[in-house]
PDB file of C-alpha atoms and ligand atoms in Angstrom:
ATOM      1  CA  UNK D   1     -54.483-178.177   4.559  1.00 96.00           C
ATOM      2  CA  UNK D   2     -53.734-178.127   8.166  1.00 98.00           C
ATOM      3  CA  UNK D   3     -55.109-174.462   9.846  1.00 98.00           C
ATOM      4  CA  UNK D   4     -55.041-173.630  13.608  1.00 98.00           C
ATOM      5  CA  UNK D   5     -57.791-170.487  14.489  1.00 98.00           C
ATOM      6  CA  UNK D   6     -56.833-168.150  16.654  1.00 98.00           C
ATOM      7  CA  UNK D   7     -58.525-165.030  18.448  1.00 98.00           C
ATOM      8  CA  UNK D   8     -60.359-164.833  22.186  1.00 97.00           C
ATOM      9  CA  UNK D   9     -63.175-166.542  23.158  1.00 96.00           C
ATOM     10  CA  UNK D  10     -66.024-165.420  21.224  1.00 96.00           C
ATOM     11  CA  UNK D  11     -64.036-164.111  18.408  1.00 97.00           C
ATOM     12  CA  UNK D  12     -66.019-166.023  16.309  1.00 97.00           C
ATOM     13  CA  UNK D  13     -63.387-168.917  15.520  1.00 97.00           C
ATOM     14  CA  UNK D  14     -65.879-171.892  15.800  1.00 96.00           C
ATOM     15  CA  UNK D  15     -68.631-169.921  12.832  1.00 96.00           C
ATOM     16  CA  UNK D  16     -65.594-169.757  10.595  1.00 98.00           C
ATOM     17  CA  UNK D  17     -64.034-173.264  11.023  1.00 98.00           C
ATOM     18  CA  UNK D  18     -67.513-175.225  10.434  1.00 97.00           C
ATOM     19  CA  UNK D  19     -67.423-173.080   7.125  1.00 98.00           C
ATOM     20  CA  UNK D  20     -63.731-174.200   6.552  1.00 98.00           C
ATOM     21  CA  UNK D  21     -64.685-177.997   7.491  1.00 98.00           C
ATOM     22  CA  UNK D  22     -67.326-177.984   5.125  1.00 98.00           C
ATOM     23  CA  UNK D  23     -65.830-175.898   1.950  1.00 98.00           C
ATOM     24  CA  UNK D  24     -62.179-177.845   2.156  1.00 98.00           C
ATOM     25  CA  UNK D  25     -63.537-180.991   3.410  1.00 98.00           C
ATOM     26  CA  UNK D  26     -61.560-181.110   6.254  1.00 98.00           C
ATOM     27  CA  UNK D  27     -62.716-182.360  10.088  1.00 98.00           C
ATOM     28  CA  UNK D  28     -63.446-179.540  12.192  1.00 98.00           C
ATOM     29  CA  UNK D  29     -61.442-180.033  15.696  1.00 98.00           C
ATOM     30  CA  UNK D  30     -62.578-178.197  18.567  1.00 97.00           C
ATOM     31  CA  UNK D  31     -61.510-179.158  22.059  1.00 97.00           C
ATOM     32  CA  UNK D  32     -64.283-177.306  23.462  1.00 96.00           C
ATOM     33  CA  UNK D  33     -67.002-179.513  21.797  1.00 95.00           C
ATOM     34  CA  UNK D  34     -64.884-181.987  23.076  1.00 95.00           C
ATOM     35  CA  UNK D  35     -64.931-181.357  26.484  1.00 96.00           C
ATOM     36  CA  UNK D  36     -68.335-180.793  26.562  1.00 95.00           C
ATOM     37  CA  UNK D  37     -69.405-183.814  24.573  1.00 93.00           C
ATOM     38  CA  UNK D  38     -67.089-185.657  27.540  1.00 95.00           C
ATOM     39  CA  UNK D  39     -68.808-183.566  30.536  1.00 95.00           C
ATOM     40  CA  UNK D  40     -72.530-184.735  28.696  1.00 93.00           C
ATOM     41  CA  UNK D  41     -71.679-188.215  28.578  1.00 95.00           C
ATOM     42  CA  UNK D  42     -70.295-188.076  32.457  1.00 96.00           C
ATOM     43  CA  UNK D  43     -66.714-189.064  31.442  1.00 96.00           C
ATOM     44  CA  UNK D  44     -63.762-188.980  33.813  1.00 97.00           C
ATOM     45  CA  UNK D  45     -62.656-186.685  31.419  1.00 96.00           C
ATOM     46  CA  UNK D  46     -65.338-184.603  31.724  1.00 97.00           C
ATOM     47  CA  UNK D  47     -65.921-184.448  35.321  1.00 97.00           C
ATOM     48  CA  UNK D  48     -62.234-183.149  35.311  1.00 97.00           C
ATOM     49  CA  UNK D  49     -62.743-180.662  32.624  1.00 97.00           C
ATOM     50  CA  UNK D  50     -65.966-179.083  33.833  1.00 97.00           C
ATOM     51  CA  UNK D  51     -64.060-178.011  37.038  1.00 96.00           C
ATOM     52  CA  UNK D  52     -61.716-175.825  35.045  1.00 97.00           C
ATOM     53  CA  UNK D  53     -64.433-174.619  32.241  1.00 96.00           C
ATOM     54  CA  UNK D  54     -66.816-173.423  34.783  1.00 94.00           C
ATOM     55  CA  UNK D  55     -64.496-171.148  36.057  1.00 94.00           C
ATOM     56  CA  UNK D  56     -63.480-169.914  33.096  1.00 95.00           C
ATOM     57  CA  UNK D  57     -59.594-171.830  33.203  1.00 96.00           C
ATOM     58  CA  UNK D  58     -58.006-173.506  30.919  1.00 97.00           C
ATOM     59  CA  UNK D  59     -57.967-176.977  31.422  1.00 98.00           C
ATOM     60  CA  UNK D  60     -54.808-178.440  31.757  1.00 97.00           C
ATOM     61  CA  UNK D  61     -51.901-179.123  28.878  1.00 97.00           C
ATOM     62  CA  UNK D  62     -51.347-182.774  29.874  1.00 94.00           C
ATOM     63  CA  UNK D  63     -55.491-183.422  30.014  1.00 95.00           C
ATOM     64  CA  UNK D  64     -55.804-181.486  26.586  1.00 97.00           C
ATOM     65  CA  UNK D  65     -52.447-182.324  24.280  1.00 96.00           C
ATOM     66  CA  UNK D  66     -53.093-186.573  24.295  1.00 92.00           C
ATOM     67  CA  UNK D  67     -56.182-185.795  23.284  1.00 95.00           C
ATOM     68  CA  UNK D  68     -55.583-183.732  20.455  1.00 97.00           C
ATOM     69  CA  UNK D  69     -52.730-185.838  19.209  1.00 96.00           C
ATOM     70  CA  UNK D  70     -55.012-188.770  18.960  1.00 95.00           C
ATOM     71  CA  UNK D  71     -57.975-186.977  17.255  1.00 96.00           C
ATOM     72  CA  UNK D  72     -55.237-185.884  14.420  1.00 96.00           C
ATOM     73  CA  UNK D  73     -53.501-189.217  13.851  1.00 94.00           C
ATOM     74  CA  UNK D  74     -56.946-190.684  12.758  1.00 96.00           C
ATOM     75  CA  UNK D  75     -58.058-191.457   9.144  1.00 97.00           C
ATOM     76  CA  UNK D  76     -59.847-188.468   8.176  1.00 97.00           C
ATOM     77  CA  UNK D  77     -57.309-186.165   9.280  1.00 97.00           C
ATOM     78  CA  UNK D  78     -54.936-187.414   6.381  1.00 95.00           C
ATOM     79  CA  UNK D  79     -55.674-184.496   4.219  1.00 95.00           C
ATOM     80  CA  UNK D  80     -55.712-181.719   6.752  1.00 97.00           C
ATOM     81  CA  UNK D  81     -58.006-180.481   9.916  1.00 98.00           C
ATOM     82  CA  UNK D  82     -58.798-177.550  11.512  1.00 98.00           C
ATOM     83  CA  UNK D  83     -57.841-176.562  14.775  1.00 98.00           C
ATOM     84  CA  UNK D  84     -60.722-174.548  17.202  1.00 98.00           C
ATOM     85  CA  UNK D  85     -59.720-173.961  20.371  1.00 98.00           C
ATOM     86  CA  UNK D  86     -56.238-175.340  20.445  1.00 98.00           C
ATOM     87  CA  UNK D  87     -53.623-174.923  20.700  1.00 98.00           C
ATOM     88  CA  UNK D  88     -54.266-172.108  23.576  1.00 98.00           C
ATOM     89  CA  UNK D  89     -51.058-172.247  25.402  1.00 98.00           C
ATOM     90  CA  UNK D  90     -47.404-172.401  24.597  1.00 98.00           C
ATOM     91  CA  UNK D  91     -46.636-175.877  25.978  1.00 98.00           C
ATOM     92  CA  UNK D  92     -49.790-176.985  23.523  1.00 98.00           C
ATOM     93  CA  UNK D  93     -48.320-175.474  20.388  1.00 98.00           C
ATOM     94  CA  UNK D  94     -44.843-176.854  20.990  1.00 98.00           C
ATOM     95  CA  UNK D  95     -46.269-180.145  21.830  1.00 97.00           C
ATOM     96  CA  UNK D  96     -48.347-180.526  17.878  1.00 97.00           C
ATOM     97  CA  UNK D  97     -45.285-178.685  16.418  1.00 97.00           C
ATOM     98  CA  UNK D  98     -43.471-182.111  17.871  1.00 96.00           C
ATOM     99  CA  UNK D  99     -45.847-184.486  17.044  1.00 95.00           C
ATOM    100  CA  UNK D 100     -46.208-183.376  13.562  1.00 96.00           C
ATOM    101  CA  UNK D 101     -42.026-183.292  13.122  1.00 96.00           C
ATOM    102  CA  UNK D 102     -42.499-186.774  13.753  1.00 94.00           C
ATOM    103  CA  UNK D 103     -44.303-187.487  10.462  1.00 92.00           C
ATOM    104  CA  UNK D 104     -42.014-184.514   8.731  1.00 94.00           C
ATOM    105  CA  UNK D 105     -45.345-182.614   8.547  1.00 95.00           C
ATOM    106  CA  UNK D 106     -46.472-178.746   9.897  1.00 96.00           C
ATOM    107  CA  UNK D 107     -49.193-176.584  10.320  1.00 98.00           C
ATOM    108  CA  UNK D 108     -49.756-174.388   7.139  1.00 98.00           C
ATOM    109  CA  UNK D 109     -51.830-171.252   8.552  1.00 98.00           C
ATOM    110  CA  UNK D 110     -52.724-169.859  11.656  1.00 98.00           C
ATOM    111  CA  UNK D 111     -55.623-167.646  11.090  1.00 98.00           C
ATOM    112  CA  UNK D 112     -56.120-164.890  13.995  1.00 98.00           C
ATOM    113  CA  UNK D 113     -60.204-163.466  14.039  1.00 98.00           C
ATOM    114  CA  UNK D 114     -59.277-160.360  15.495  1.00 98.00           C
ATOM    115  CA  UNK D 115     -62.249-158.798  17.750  1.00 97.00           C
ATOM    116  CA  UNK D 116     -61.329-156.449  20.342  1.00 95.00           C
ATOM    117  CA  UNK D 117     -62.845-157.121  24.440  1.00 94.00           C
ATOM    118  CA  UNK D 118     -65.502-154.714  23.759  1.00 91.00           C
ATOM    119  CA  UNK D 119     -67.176-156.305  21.239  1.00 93.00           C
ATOM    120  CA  UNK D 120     -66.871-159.514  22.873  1.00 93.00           C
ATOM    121  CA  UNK D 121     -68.580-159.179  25.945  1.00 88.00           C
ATOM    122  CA  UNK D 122     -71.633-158.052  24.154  1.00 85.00           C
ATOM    123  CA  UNK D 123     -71.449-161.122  21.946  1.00 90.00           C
ATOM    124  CA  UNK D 124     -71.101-163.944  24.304  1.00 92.00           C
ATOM    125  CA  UNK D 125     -74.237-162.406  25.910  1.00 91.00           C
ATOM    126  CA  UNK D 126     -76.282-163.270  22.769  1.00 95.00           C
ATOM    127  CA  UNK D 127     -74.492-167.053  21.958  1.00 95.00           C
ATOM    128  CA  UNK D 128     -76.665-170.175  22.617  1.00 97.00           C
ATOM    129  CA  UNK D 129     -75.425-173.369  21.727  1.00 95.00           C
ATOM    130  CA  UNK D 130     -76.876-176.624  20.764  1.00 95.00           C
ATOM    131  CA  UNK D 131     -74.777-178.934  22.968  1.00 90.00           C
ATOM    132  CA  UNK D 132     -75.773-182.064  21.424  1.00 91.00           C
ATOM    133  CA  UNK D 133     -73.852-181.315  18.051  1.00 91.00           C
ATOM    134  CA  UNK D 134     -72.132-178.520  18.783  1.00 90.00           C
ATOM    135  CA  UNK D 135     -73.767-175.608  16.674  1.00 93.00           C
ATOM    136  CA  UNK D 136     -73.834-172.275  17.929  1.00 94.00           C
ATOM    137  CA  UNK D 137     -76.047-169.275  16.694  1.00 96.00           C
ATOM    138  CA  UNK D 138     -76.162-165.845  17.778  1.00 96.00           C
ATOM    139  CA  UNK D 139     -79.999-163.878  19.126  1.00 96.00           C
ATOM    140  CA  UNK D 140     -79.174-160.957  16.744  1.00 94.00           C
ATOM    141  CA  UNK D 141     -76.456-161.903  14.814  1.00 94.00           C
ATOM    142  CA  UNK D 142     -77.358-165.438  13.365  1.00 95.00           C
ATOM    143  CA  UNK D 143     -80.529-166.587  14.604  1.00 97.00           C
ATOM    144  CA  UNK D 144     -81.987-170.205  14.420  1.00 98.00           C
ATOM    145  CA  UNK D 145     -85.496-170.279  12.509  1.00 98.00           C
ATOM    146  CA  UNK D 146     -87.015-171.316  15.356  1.00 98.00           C
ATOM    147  CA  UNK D 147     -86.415-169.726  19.072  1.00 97.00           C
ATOM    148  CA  UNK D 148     -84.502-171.784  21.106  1.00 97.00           C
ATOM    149  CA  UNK D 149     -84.230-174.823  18.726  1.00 98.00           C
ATOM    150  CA  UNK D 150     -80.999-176.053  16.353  1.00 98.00           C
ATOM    151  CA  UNK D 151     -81.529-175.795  12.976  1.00 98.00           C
ATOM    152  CA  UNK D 152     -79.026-178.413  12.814  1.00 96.00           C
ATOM    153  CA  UNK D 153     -80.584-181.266  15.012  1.00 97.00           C
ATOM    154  CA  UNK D 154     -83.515-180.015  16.585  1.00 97.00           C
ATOM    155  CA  UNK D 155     -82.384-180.061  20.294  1.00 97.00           C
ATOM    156  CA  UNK D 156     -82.813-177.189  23.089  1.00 97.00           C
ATOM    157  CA  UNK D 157     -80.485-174.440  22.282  1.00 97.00           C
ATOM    158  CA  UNK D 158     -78.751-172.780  25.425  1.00 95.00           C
ATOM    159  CA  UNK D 159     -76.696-170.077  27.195  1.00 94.00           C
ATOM    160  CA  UNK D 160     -73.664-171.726  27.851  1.00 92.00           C
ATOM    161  CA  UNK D 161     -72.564-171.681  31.970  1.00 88.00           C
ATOM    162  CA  UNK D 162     -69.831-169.778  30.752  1.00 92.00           C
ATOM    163  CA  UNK D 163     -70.449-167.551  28.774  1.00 93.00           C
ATOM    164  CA  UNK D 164     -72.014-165.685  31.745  1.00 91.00           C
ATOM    165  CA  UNK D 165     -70.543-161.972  31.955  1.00 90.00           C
ATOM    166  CA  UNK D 166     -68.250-162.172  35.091  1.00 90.00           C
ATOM    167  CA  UNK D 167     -66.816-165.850  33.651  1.00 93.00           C
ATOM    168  CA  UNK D 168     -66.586-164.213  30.064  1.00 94.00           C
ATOM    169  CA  UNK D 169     -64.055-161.708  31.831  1.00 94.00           C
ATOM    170  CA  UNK D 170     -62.244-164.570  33.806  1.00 96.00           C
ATOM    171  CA  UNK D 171     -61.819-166.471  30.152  1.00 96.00           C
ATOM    172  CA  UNK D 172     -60.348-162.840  28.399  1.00 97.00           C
ATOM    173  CA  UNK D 173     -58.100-162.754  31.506  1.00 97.00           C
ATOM    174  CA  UNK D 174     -57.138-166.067  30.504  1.00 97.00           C
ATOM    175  CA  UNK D 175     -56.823-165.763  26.903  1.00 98.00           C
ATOM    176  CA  UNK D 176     -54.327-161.996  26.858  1.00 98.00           C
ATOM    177  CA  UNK D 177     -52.068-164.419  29.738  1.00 98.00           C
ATOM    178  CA  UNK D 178     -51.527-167.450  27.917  1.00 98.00           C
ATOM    179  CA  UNK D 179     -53.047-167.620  23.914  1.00 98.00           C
ATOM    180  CA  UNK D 180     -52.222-164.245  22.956  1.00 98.00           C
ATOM    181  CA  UNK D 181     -48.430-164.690  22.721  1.00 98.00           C
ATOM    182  CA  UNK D 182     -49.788-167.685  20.087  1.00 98.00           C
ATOM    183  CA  UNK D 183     -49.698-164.534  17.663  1.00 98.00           C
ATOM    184  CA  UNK D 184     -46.139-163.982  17.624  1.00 98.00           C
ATOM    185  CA  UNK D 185     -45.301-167.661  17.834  1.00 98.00           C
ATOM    186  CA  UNK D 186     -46.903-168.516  14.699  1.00 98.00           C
ATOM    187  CA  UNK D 187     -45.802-164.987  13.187  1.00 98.00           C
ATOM    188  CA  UNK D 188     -42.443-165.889  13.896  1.00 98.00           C
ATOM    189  CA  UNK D 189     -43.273-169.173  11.840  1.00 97.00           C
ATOM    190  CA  UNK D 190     -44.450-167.224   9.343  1.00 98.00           C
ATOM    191  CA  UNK D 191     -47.752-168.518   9.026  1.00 98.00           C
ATOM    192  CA  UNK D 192     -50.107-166.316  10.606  1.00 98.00           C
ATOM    193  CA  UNK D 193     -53.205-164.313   8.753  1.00 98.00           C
ATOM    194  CA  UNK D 194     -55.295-162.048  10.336  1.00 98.00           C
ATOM    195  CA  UNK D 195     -59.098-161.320   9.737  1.00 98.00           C
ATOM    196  CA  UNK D 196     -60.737-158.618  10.791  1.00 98.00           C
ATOM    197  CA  UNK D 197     -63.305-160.543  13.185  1.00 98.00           C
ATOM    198  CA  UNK D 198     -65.835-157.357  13.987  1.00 97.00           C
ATOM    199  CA  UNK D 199     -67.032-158.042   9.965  1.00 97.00           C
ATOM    200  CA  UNK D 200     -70.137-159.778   9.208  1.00 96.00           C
ATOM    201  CA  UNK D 201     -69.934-163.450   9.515  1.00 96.00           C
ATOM    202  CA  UNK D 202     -69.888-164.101   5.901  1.00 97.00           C
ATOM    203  CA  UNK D 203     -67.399-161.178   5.043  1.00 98.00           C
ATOM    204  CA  UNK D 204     -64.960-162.583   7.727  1.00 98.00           C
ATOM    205  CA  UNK D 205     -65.414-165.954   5.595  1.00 98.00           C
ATOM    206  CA  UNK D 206     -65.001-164.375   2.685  1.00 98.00           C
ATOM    207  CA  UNK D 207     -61.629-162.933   4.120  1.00 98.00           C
ATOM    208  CA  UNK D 208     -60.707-166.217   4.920  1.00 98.00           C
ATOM    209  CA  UNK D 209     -61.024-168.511   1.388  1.00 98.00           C
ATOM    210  CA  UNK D 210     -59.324-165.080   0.262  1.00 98.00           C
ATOM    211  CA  UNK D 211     -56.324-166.599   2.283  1.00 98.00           C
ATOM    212  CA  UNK D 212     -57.013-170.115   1.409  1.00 98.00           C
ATOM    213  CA  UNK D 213     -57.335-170.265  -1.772  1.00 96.00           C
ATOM    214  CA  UNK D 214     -60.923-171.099  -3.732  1.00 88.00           C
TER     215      UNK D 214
HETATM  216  P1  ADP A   1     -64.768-170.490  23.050  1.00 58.10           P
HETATM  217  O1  ADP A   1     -65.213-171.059  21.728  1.00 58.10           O
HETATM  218  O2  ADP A   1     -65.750-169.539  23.601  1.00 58.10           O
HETATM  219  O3  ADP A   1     -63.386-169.915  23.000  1.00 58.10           O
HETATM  220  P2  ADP A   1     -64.298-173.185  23.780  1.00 58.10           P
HETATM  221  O4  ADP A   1     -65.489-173.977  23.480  1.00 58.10           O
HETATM  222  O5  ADP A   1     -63.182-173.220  22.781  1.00 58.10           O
HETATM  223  O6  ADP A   1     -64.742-171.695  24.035  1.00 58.10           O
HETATM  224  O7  ADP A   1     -63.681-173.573  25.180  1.00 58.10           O
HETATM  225  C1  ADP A   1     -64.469-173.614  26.346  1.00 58.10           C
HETATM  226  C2  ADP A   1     -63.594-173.946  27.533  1.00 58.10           C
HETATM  227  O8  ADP A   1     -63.005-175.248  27.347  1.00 58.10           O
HETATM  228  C3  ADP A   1     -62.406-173.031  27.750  1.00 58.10           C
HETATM  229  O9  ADP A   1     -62.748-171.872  28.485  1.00 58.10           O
HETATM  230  C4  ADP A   1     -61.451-173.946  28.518  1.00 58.10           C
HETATM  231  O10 ADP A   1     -61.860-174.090  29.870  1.00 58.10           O
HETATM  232  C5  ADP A   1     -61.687-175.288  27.848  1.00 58.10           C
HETATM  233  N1  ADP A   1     -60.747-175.509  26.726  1.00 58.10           N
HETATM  234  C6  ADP A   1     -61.059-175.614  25.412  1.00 58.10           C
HETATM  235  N2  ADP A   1     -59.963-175.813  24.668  1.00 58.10           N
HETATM  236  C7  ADP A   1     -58.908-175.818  25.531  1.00 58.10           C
HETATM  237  C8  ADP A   1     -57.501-175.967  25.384  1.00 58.10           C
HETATM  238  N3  ADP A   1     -56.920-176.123  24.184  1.00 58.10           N
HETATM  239  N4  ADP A   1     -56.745-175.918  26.516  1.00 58.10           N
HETATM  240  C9  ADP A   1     -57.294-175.767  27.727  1.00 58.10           C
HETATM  241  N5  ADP A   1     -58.602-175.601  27.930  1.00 58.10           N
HETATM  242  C10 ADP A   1     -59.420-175.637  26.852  1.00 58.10           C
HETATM  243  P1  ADP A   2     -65.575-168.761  19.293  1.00 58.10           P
HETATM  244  O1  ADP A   2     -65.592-170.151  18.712  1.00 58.10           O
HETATM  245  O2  ADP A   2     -64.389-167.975  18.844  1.00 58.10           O
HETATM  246  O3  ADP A   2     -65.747-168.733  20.754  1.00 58.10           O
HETATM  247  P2  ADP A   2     -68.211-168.456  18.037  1.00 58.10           P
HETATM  248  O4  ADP A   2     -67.970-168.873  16.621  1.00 58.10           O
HETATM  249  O5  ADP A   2     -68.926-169.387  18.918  1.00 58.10           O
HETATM  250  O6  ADP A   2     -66.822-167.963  18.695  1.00 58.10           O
HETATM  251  O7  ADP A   2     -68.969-167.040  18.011  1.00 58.10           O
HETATM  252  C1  ADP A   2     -69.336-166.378  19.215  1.00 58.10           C
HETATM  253  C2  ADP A   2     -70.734-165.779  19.061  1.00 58.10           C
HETATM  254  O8  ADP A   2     -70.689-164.688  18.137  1.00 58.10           O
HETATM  255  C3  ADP A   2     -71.763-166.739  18.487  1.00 58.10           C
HETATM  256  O9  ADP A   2     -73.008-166.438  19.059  1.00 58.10           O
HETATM  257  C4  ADP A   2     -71.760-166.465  16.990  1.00 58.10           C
HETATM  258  O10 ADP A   2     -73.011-166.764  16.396  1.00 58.10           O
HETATM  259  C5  ADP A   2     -71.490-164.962  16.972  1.00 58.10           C
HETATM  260  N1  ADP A   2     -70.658-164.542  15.824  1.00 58.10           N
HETATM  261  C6  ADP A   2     -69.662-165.213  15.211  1.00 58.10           C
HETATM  262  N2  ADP A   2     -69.098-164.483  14.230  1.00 58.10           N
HETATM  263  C7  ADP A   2     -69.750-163.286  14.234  1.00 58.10           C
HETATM  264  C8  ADP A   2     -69.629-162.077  13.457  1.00 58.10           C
HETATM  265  N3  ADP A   2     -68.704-161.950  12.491  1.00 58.10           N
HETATM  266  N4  ADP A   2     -70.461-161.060  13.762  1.00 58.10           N
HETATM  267  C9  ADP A   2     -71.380-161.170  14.765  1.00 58.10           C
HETATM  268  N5  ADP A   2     -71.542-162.266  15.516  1.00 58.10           N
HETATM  269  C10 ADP A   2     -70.737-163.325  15.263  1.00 58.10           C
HETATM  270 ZN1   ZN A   3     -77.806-179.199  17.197  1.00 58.10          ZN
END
């Protein structure tokens, strides 16, 4: 099962595909966790990325799309992945729609979390994420046990740089210009699904398997 989330930043894409990952057994990809596992480690990559991500930009297609193309040619993709994160612009979506025609293969559902701006601003406000395995919790809405610490691993949990309120804008800016029109392109595919995103966490998972199949 190959499944590509869609929705803003926020949305709530990265709860639901750890869910996905761990129910289908399929490798969660997200090219955020990526970047930032790059920008901890002091990468070239990541010194490159960090420029863009601070200011709420996208990074670009040709530092993102080799990247991604690797990660799904390994072994444990072979059965399906799921996509967080990308694709995020056209160029990216036509570029995996290429590379998978190579190996006669497509992506089977894009699944749109649907949470309007409002809603979103107020969340980011409330994320902290545990940057050395990439969980993220919410204050209110899905706390860790302890304050501050993963549940997951134990490390510092933390505001993200951006999800500060003026980059938070920048990065909606970003996402109605140049994700957005994703909708229609996988629509016109005729494999999008959307999910009502402003649910509770586990009713917008329920929503999804509903899609997926048990
Ligand atoms: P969120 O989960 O809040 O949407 P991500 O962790 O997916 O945030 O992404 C954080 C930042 O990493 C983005 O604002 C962007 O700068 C960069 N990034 C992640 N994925 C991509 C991508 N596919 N193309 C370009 N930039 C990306
Ligand atoms: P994305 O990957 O789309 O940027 P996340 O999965 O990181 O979004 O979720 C953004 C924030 O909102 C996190 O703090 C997360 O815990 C919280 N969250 C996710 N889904 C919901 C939901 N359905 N209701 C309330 N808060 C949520
Ligand atoms: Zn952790």
């Amino acid at each position: 099962m190959k499944i590509i989330m869609l929705g803003a930043p926020g949305a709530g894409k990265g709860t639901q595909a750890k869910q996905i990952s761990a129910k289908y057994s399929i490798p969660h990809i997200s090219t955020g966790d990526i970047f930032r596992a790059n920008i901890k480690n002091g990468t070239e990559l990541g010194k490159k990325a960090k420029t863009y991500m601070d200011q709420g930009a996208l990074v670009p297609d040709e530092l993102t799309c080799d990247l991604v193309m690797d990660r799904i040619q390994q072994d444990d993709c072979k059965n399906g992945f799921v996509l967080d994160g990308f694709p995020r612009t056209i160029p990216q979506a036509e570029a995996l729609d290429e590379a998978l025609k190579k190996v006669n293969q497509s992506m089977d559902y894009a699944i749109d979390v649907d949470v309007p701006d409002e809603n979103i601003v107020k969340r980011m406000g409330g994320r902290r994420a545990c940057l050395s395995c990439g969980a993220t919790y919410h204050i209110q809405f899905n706390p860790t046990k302890v304050e501050g610490v993963c549940d997951a691993c134990g490390s510092k949990t933390v505001l993200r740089d951006d999800d500060k309120p003026e980059t938070v804008k920048k990065r909606l800016t970003v996402y109605h210009d140049q994700t957005q029109p994703l909708i229609n392109f996988y629509d016109n595919k005729g494999i999008l699904k959307t999910v009502d995103g402003t649910q509770d966490l586990n009713k917008v998972f329920e929503d999804i398997v509903a899609i997926l199949g048990e």
